[in-house]
Coordinates of C-alpha atoms in Angstrom, one line a residue:
M47 CA 59.3 22.8 -47.9
N48 CA 58.9 25.3 -45.1
S49 CA 61.8 27.1 -43.7
S50 CA 62.6 30.3 -41.8
L51 CA 63.3 32.0 -45.1
T52 CA 59.9 31.1 -46.6
Q53 CA 56.7 32.8 -45.4
P54 CA 53.9 30.2 -44.9
L55 CA 50.7 30.6 -46.9
I56 CA 48.6 31.3 -43.7
T57 CA 50.0 33.5 -41.0
N58 CA 46.8 34.5 -39.3
D59 CA 46.7 32.5 -36.0
T60 CA 42.8 32.6 -36.0
V61 CA 42.8 30.7 -39.3
V62 CA 45.7 28.4 -38.2
F63 CA 43.7 27.5 -35.1
G64 CA 40.7 26.8 -37.2
L65 CA 42.8 24.4 -39.3
L66 CA 44.1 22.6 -36.3
A67 CA 40.6 22.3 -34.9
L68 CA 39.4 20.9 -38.2
A69 CA 42.3 18.4 -38.2
L70 CA 41.5 17.3 -34.6
G71 CA 37.8 17.0 -35.4
F72 CA 38.5 14.9 -38.5
I73 CA 40.8 12.6 -36.5
F74 CA 38.3 12.1 -33.7
Y75 CA 35.4 11.6 -36.0
T76 CA 37.1 9.0 -38.2
S77 CA 38.6 7.2 -35.2
S78 CA 35.0 6.8 -33.8
I79 CA 34.0 4.8 -37.0
K80 CA 34.0 1.2 -36.0
K81 CA 33.9 -0.5 -39.4
G82 CA 35.7 -0.5 -42.7
F83 CA 38.9 1.3 -43.6
W84 CA 39.1 3.7 -40.7
Q85 CA 38.7 0.9 -38.1
K86 CA 41.7 -0.9 -39.7
F87 CA 43.7 2.3 -40.0
Y88 CA 43.3 3.3 -36.4
S89 CA 44.0 -0.3 -35.2
I90 CA 47.5 0.3 -36.7
V91 CA 48.0 4.1 -36.2
P92 CA 46.9 5.5 -32.9
A93 CA 44.6 8.6 -33.1
V94 CA 46.9 10.6 -30.8
L95 CA 49.8 10.1 -33.2
M96 CA 47.7 11.5 -36.1
C97 CA 47.1 14.5 -33.9
Y98 CA 50.8 15.2 -34.2
L99 CA 51.2 14.1 -37.8
L100 CA 48.4 16.1 -39.5
P101 CA 49.6 19.5 -38.2
A102 CA 53.2 18.4 -39.1
L103 CA 52.0 17.7 -42.7
L104 CA 50.3 21.2 -42.8
A105 CA 53.6 22.7 -41.6
S106 CA 55.7 20.7 -44.0
S107 CA 53.6 21.7 -47.0
G108 CA 54.3 25.4 -46.2
L109 CA 50.6 26.1 -45.5
I110 CA 51.3 27.0 -41.8
S111 CA 54.4 27.5 -39.7
D112 CA 55.3 27.4 -36.0
E113 CA 57.8 30.2 -36.6
T114 CA 55.0 32.7 -37.5
S115 CA 52.5 31.4 -34.9
N116 CA 52.0 32.1 -31.2
L117 CA 49.6 29.1 -30.8
Y118 CA 52.2 26.9 -29.1
F119 CA 52.9 29.6 -26.6
M120 CA 49.2 30.0 -25.9
A121 CA 48.6 26.3 -25.5
S122 CA 51.7 25.7 -23.3
R123 CA 51.2 28.7 -21.0
Y124 CA 47.3 28.8 -20.8
L125 CA 45.9 25.4 -21.7
L126 CA 48.7 23.1 -20.4
P127 CA 48.5 24.4 -16.7
A128 CA 44.7 24.3 -16.9
A129 CA 44.8 20.7 -18.1
L130 CA 47.2 19.8 -15.3
V131 CA 44.7 21.2 -12.7
L132 CA 41.7 19.4 -14.2
M133 CA 43.5 16.1 -14.7
T134 CA 45.0 16.0 -11.2
L135 CA 41.7 17.2 -9.6
S136 CA 40.7 13.6 -8.7
I137 CA 44.1 12.2 -8.1
D138 CA 44.4 9.4 -5.6
L139 CA 47.9 9.8 -4.1
K140 CA 47.6 6.7 -2.0
A141 CA 46.7 4.5 -5.0
I142 CA 49.6 6.1 -7.0
S143 CA 52.0 5.4 -4.1
N144 CA 50.9 1.8 -4.3
L145 CA 52.3 1.6 -7.8
G146 CA 55.7 1.1 -6.0
S147 CA 59.2 2.0 -7.0
K148 CA 59.2 0.7 -10.6
A149 CA 57.9 4.0 -12.0
I150 CA 60.8 5.9 -10.5
I151 CA 63.3 3.2 -11.5
M152 CA 62.1 3.3 -15.2
F153 CA 62.2 7.1 -15.2
L154 CA 65.8 7.2 -13.9
T155 CA 66.7 4.4 -16.4
G156 CA 65.5 6.7 -19.1
S157 CA 67.6 9.5 -17.8
V158 CA 70.7 7.3 -17.7
G159 CA 70.0 6.1 -21.2
I160 CA 70.1 9.8 -22.4
I161 CA 73.3 10.5 -20.4
I162 CA 75.3 7.5 -21.8
G163 CA 73.5 7.5 -25.2
G164 CA 74.9 10.8 -26.4
P165 CA 78.7 9.9 -26.0
I166 CA 78.1 6.4 -27.4
A167 CA 76.3 7.8 -30.5
I168 CA 79.3 10.3 -31.0
L169 CA 81.8 7.4 -30.8
L170 CA 79.8 5.2 -33.2
V171 CA 79.2 7.9 -35.8
S172 CA 82.9 9.1 -35.6
I173 CA 84.0 5.7 -36.9
F174 CA 82.2 6.3 -40.2
S175 CA 82.0 10.1 -40.4
P176 CA 84.3 11.9 -38.0
E177 CA 83.5 15.3 -39.5
T178 CA 79.8 14.9 -38.6
V179 CA 80.6 15.0 -34.8
G180 CA 83.6 17.2 -35.0
G181 CA 83.9 21.0 -34.9
N182 CA 86.2 23.3 -33.0
D183 CA 85.6 25.8 -30.1
F184 CA 82.0 27.0 -30.1
D185 CA 81.2 25.2 -33.3
A186 CA 81.9 21.8 -31.6
I187 CA 79.0 19.5 -32.2
W188 CA 79.1 18.1 -28.7
R189 CA 78.2 21.6 -27.4
G190 CA 75.1 21.6 -29.6
L191 CA 74.2 18.1 -28.6
A192 CA 74.4 19.2 -24.9
T193 CA 71.2 21.3 -25.5
I194 CA 69.4 18.2 -26.7
A195 CA 70.5 16.4 -23.6
G196 CA 68.9 19.2 -21.5
S197 CA 65.7 18.9 -23.5
W198 CA 65.5 15.1 -23.3
I199 CA 66.2 14.7 -19.6
G200 CA 64.3 17.8 -18.4
G201 CA 62.7 20.4 -20.7
G202 CA 62.9 23.8 -22.3
A203 CA 64.5 25.5 -19.2
N204 CA 67.2 22.8 -19.0
Q205 CA 67.8 23.1 -22.8
A206 CA 68.2 26.9 -22.5
A207 CA 70.6 26.4 -19.6
M208 CA 72.8 24.1 -21.7
L209 CA 72.9 26.6 -24.5
E210 CA 74.0 29.3 -22.0
I211 CA 76.6 27.1 -20.4
F212 CA 78.3 25.7 -23.5
Q213 CA 77.7 28.7 -25.8
Y214 CA 77.1 26.7 -29.0
N215 CA 77.2 28.8 -32.1
P216 CA 73.7 30.4 -32.3
E217 CA 73.6 30.3 -36.1
K218 CA 73.8 26.5 -36.0
Y219 CA 71.5 26.0 -33.0
G220 CA 68.4 25.7 -35.2
G221 CA 69.8 22.4 -36.5
M222 CA 70.0 21.0 -33.0
V223 CA 66.4 22.1 -32.3
L224 CA 65.4 20.2 -35.5
I225 CA 67.1 17.0 -34.3
D226 CA 65.4 17.4 -30.9
I227 CA 62.0 17.7 -32.5
V228 CA 62.2 15.1 -35.3
V229 CA 63.8 12.4 -33.2
A230 CA 61.7 13.0 -30.1
N231 CA 58.5 12.9 -32.2
V232 CA 59.5 9.7 -34.1
W233 CA 60.3 8.1 -30.8
M234 CA 57.0 9.2 -29.3
A235 CA 55.2 7.7 -32.4
I236 CA 56.9 4.3 -31.7
V237 CA 55.9 4.5 -28.0
L238 CA 52.3 5.2 -29.0
L239 CA 52.3 2.4 -31.5
G240 CA 53.3 0.1 -28.6
V241 CA 50.3 1.3 -26.5
G242 CA 47.9 -0.7 -28.7
K243 CA 50.1 -3.8 -28.0
T244 CA 50.4 -3.3 -24.3
K245 CA 49.1 -6.7 -23.3
S246 CA 51.5 -8.7 -25.5
I247 CA 54.4 -6.5 -24.5
D248 CA 53.6 -6.9 -20.8
T249 CA 53.4 -10.7 -21.4
W250 CA 56.8 -10.7 -23.0
L251 CA 58.2 -8.6 -20.1
K252 CA 56.5 -10.9 -17.6
A253 CA 55.3 -7.7 -15.9
D254 CA 53.1 -7.5 -12.9
T255 CA 50.4 -5.1 -13.8
S256 CA 48.2 -5.7 -10.7
A257 CA 48.9 -2.3 -9.1
I258 CA 48.1 -0.4 -12.3
E259 CA 44.8 -2.4 -12.8
T260 CA 43.9 -1.7 -9.1
L261 CA 44.4 2.0 -9.7
K262 CA 42.3 1.9 -12.9
V263 CA 39.4 0.0 -11.1
K264 CA 39.5 2.3 -8.1
V265 CA 39.4 5.5 -10.2
T266 CA 36.8 4.1 -12.6
A267 CA 34.6 3.1 -9.7
F268 CA 34.9 6.5 -8.1
T269 CA 34.1 8.2 -11.5
E270 CA 31.1 6.1 -12.1
K271 CA 29.8 6.9 -8.6
I272 CA 30.0 10.6 -9.1
T273 CA 29.2 10.8 -12.8
R274 CA 26.3 13.2 -13.6
V275 CA 25.0 15.2 -16.6
P276 CA 27.1 18.4 -16.4
T277 CA 25.3 21.7 -16.3
L278 CA 26.4 25.2 -17.3
H279 CA 27.0 25.8 -13.6
D280 CA 29.5 22.8 -13.5
Y281 CA 31.3 24.1 -16.6
M282 CA 31.7 27.6 -15.2
I283 CA 33.0 26.4 -11.8
M284 CA 35.5 24.1 -13.6
L285 CA 36.6 27.0 -15.8
C286 CA 36.9 29.1 -12.6
L287 CA 39.0 26.5 -10.8
A288 CA 41.3 25.8 -13.8
F289 CA 42.1 29.3 -15.0
S290 CA 42.2 30.8 -11.5
A291 CA 44.9 28.2 -10.8
V292 CA 46.6 29.1 -14.1
G293 CA 46.6 32.8 -13.1
L294 CA 48.1 31.9 -9.7
A295 CA 50.6 29.6 -11.3
H296 CA 51.8 32.4 -13.6
F297 CA 51.7 35.1 -10.8
F298 CA 53.7 33.1 -8.2
G299 CA 55.8 31.3 -10.9
D300 CA 57.0 34.7 -12.3
Y301 CA 57.5 36.0 -8.7
L302 CA 59.4 33.0 -7.5
S303 CA 61.6 32.8 -10.6
S304 CA 62.5 36.5 -10.4
Y305 CA 63.0 36.5 -6.6
L306 CA 65.2 33.4 -6.7
T307 CA 67.2 34.7 -9.7
S308 CA 67.7 38.1 -8.0
N309 CA 68.7 36.7 -4.5
F310 CA 70.6 33.5 -5.1
E311 CA 73.7 33.4 -7.2
A312 CA 73.5 29.6 -7.6
I313 CA 70.1 30.1 -9.4
S314 CA 70.9 33.2 -11.4
D315 CA 74.1 31.6 -12.7
T316 CA 72.9 29.8 -15.9
K317 CA 75.9 27.5 -15.6
S318 CA 74.7 26.2 -12.2
F319 CA 73.0 22.9 -11.4
L320 CA 70.1 24.8 -9.7
S321 CA 69.5 27.2 -12.7
F322 CA 66.2 25.4 -13.5
L323 CA 64.7 27.0 -10.4
G324 CA 64.9 30.3 -12.2
S325 CA 62.5 29.2 -14.9
G326 CA 59.0 30.6 -14.7
F327 CA 57.7 27.7 -16.8
F328 CA 59.1 25.2 -14.3
W329 CA 57.3 26.9 -11.4
M330 CA 54.1 27.3 -13.5
V331 CA 54.0 23.5 -14.0
V332 CA 54.8 22.7 -10.4
I333 CA 52.2 25.2 -9.0
A334 CA 49.4 24.1 -11.4
T335 CA 50.1 20.5 -10.5
C336 CA 50.1 21.3 -6.7
A337 CA 46.8 23.2 -7.1
G338 CA 45.2 20.2 -8.7
I339 CA 46.5 17.9 -5.9
L340 CA 45.3 20.3 -3.2
L341 CA 41.8 20.4 -4.8
S342 CA 41.7 16.6 -4.8
F343 CA 41.5 16.8 -1.0
T344 CA 38.3 18.9 -1.3
K345 CA 34.8 18.4 -2.7
A346 CA 36.1 19.9 -5.9
K347 CA 37.3 16.3 -6.8
N348 CA 33.7 15.5 -7.5
Y349 CA 33.8 17.7 -10.6
E350 CA 35.5 14.7 -12.2
G351 CA 32.0 13.3 -12.4
A352 CA 31.1 16.3 -14.6
G353 CA 34.0 15.7 -17.0
A354 CA 36.9 17.7 -15.5
S355 CA 39.6 15.4 -17.0
K356 CA 37.8 15.3 -20.3
I357 CA 38.0 19.1 -20.6
G358 CA 41.6 18.8 -19.6
G359 CA 42.0 16.3 -22.4
V360 CA 40.6 18.8 -24.9
F361 CA 43.2 21.3 -23.8
I362 CA 46.0 18.7 -24.1
Y363 CA 45.0 17.7 -27.6
I364 CA 45.1 21.3 -28.7
L365 CA 48.6 21.5 -27.2
V366 CA 49.5 18.3 -29.1
A367 CA 48.4 19.8 -32.4
T368 CA 50.5 22.9 -31.8
I369 CA 53.6 20.7 -31.0
G370 CA 52.9 18.9 -34.3
M371 CA 53.3 22.2 -36.1
K372 CA 56.9 22.4 -35.0
M373 CA 57.8 19.3 -37.0
D374 CA 58.8 20.1 -40.6
L375 CA 59.0 16.6 -42.2
G376 CA 60.8 18.0 -45.2
K377 CA 63.8 19.0 -43.0
V378 CA 64.5 15.4 -41.8
L379 CA 67.0 14.7 -44.6
E380 CA 68.8 18.2 -44.5
N381 CA 71.5 16.9 -42.1
P382 CA 71.4 13.1 -42.3
G383 CA 74.6 12.7 -40.2
L384 CA 73.3 14.5 -37.2
I385 CA 69.8 13.0 -37.5
A386 CA 71.6 9.6 -37.4
V387 CA 73.4 10.7 -34.2
G388 CA 69.9 11.5 -32.7
F389 CA 68.4 8.2 -33.7
I390 CA 71.3 6.2 -32.4
W391 CA 71.1 8.2 -29.2
I392 CA 67.4 7.5 -28.7
A393 CA 67.9 3.9 -29.6
I394 CA 70.3 3.5 -26.7
H395 CA 67.8 5.2 -24.4
A396 CA 65.1 2.8 -25.7
G397 CA 67.3 -0.3 -25.5
L398 CA 68.3 0.4 -21.9
L399 CA 64.7 0.9 -20.9
V400 CA 63.7 -2.4 -22.5
L401 CA 66.6 -4.2 -20.7
V402 CA 65.8 -2.9 -17.3
A403 CA 62.0 -3.4 -17.8
K404 CA 62.7 -7.0 -18.6
L405 CA 65.0 -7.4 -15.6
I406 CA 62.6 -5.9 -13.0
K407 CA 59.5 -7.1 -14.8
A408 CA 58.1 -3.5 -15.1
P409 CA 54.9 -3.0 -17.1
Y410 CA 55.1 -1.2 -20.5
F411 CA 53.2 1.7 -19.0
F412 CA 56.2 2.5 -16.7
L413 CA 58.6 2.2 -19.7
A414 CA 56.5 4.4 -22.0
V415 CA 55.7 7.1 -19.4
G416 CA 59.2 7.0 -17.8
S417 CA 60.7 7.6 -21.3
Q418 CA 58.3 10.4 -22.2
A419 CA 58.7 12.1 -18.8
N420 CA 62.4 12.5 -19.9
V421 CA 62.2 13.1 -23.6
G422 CA 58.8 14.8 -23.9
G423 CA 58.4 16.4 -20.5
A424 CA 55.1 17.9 -19.1
A425 CA 53.7 18.4 -22.6
S426 CA 53.7 14.8 -23.7
A427 CA 54.1 12.5 -20.6
P428 CA 50.4 13.1 -19.5
V429 CA 49.3 12.4 -23.1
V430 CA 51.0 9.1 -23.3
A431 CA 49.9 8.1 -19.8
A432 CA 46.2 9.0 -20.7
E433 CA 46.5 6.7 -23.7
F434 CA 46.8 3.8 -21.3
H435 CA 43.9 5.0 -19.1
P436 CA 42.7 8.5 -18.1
S437 CA 43.2 7.6 -14.4
L438 CA 47.0 7.3 -15.1
T439 CA 47.4 10.8 -16.4
S440 CA 48.6 12.2 -13.1
V441 CA 51.5 9.6 -13.0
G442 CA 52.9 11.2 -16.2
V443 CA 52.5 14.7 -14.7
L444 CA 54.4 13.9 -11.5
L445 CA 57.2 12.1 -13.4
A446 CA 57.6 15.0 -15.8
V447 CA 58.0 17.4 -12.9
L448 CA 60.8 15.1 -11.6
G449 CA 62.4 15.4 -15.1
Y450 CA 62.9 19.2 -14.7
V451 CA 64.6 18.6 -11.3
V452 CA 67.2 16.2 -12.6
G453 CA 67.5 17.7 -16.1
T454 CA 70.4 20.2 -15.7
G455 CA 72.6 17.9 -13.7
G456 CA 72.0 14.9 -16.0
A457 CA 72.6 17.0 -19.1
L458 CA 75.9 18.5 -17.7
L459 CA 77.2 15.0 -17.0
C460 CA 76.1 13.9 -20.6
A461 CA 77.8 17.0 -22.1
Y462 CA 81.2 16.3 -20.4
L463 CA 81.1 12.7 -21.5
M464 CA 80.3 13.8 -25.1
E465 CA 83.3 16.2 -24.9
V466 CA 85.5 13.3 -24.0
A467 CA 84.0 11.1 -26.7
S468 CA 84.6 13.8 -29.3
S469 CA 88.3 14.1 -28.4
L470 CA 89.0 10.4 -28.7

């Protein structure tokens, strides 16, 4: 089992990257086989789920470790913003607006599920094991769980804000990160398993999928009209557009975060509702997304015909593999009580989403992406959206950005409710 005290067998990032590329290649090759064992296997287990699990197995075996690697940082700071640009390059804002309010409703339902799920999970577990959710002062478990609330409603910036606000014992914080990663990844696996059964789920929900189908048809027709055999010239221009935008996103993101932090007390105060505006990562995601949207109003959108979103997809899958490295499967049973809190919490989030989807007849797509825009953020919401159809990727991107905005406020409310639940 891998841990912070044990050095992994391979620490050279070049070799680790080669292993991740080998894993991704193996998955995509075997998933393309349309007969025999592999066809049956991938009809049950989605290929994208395997892109998380294989790196997780490598990490769990002690072969590689996220703790000694900079690959996640590289993928999240270089490849993610580039993918956001390439995947929103051909965005059709009018068609997305025609999807209606159900996408927003399901996203907000997911946020509410996280806010109320935390305190309910504490109350339920305290009945059987009060010491699991107890603790005093800065060791109080609710303080640690507040950081998970920040991560699950918004993202890393919101999580860091919660750690700063509630000052949870740093020596125990690693356990909370573990719950965050394990539970969020298991939930994502369940969401992805549902993608293969979308039609039957939508039938059960009595969902109206006409707006989604219209968007798919419209984007597919546009793509077919402009599809061409890409040349080296096309690839270099797409590389130029993507990584020039990444450079601008980092430049202005760093500038905005430092300027706002220096000049506005409400933003520099990590305990403030607006503290997420001081995050360079938040501005990087926003600026990269805006760059892609702006390019969609120019002739640059025709680069979708040369495979812009496919290149973006390559970048996203590399990111997915580096996220998989973070999950050490061997640690799942190290603190079963807190892991149980996490699973009860996410089950309440899921149950509320299913209930509201049933009531408003929302398609499974909105449920899945609304959930991942909360729990997974910008790193996984586009992945889940793309599993339904590449044309829907931008919906995941836009909802994930919304998650950063509501993350700190929602997590604060959740934390105060968990404090009350812990004292009952």
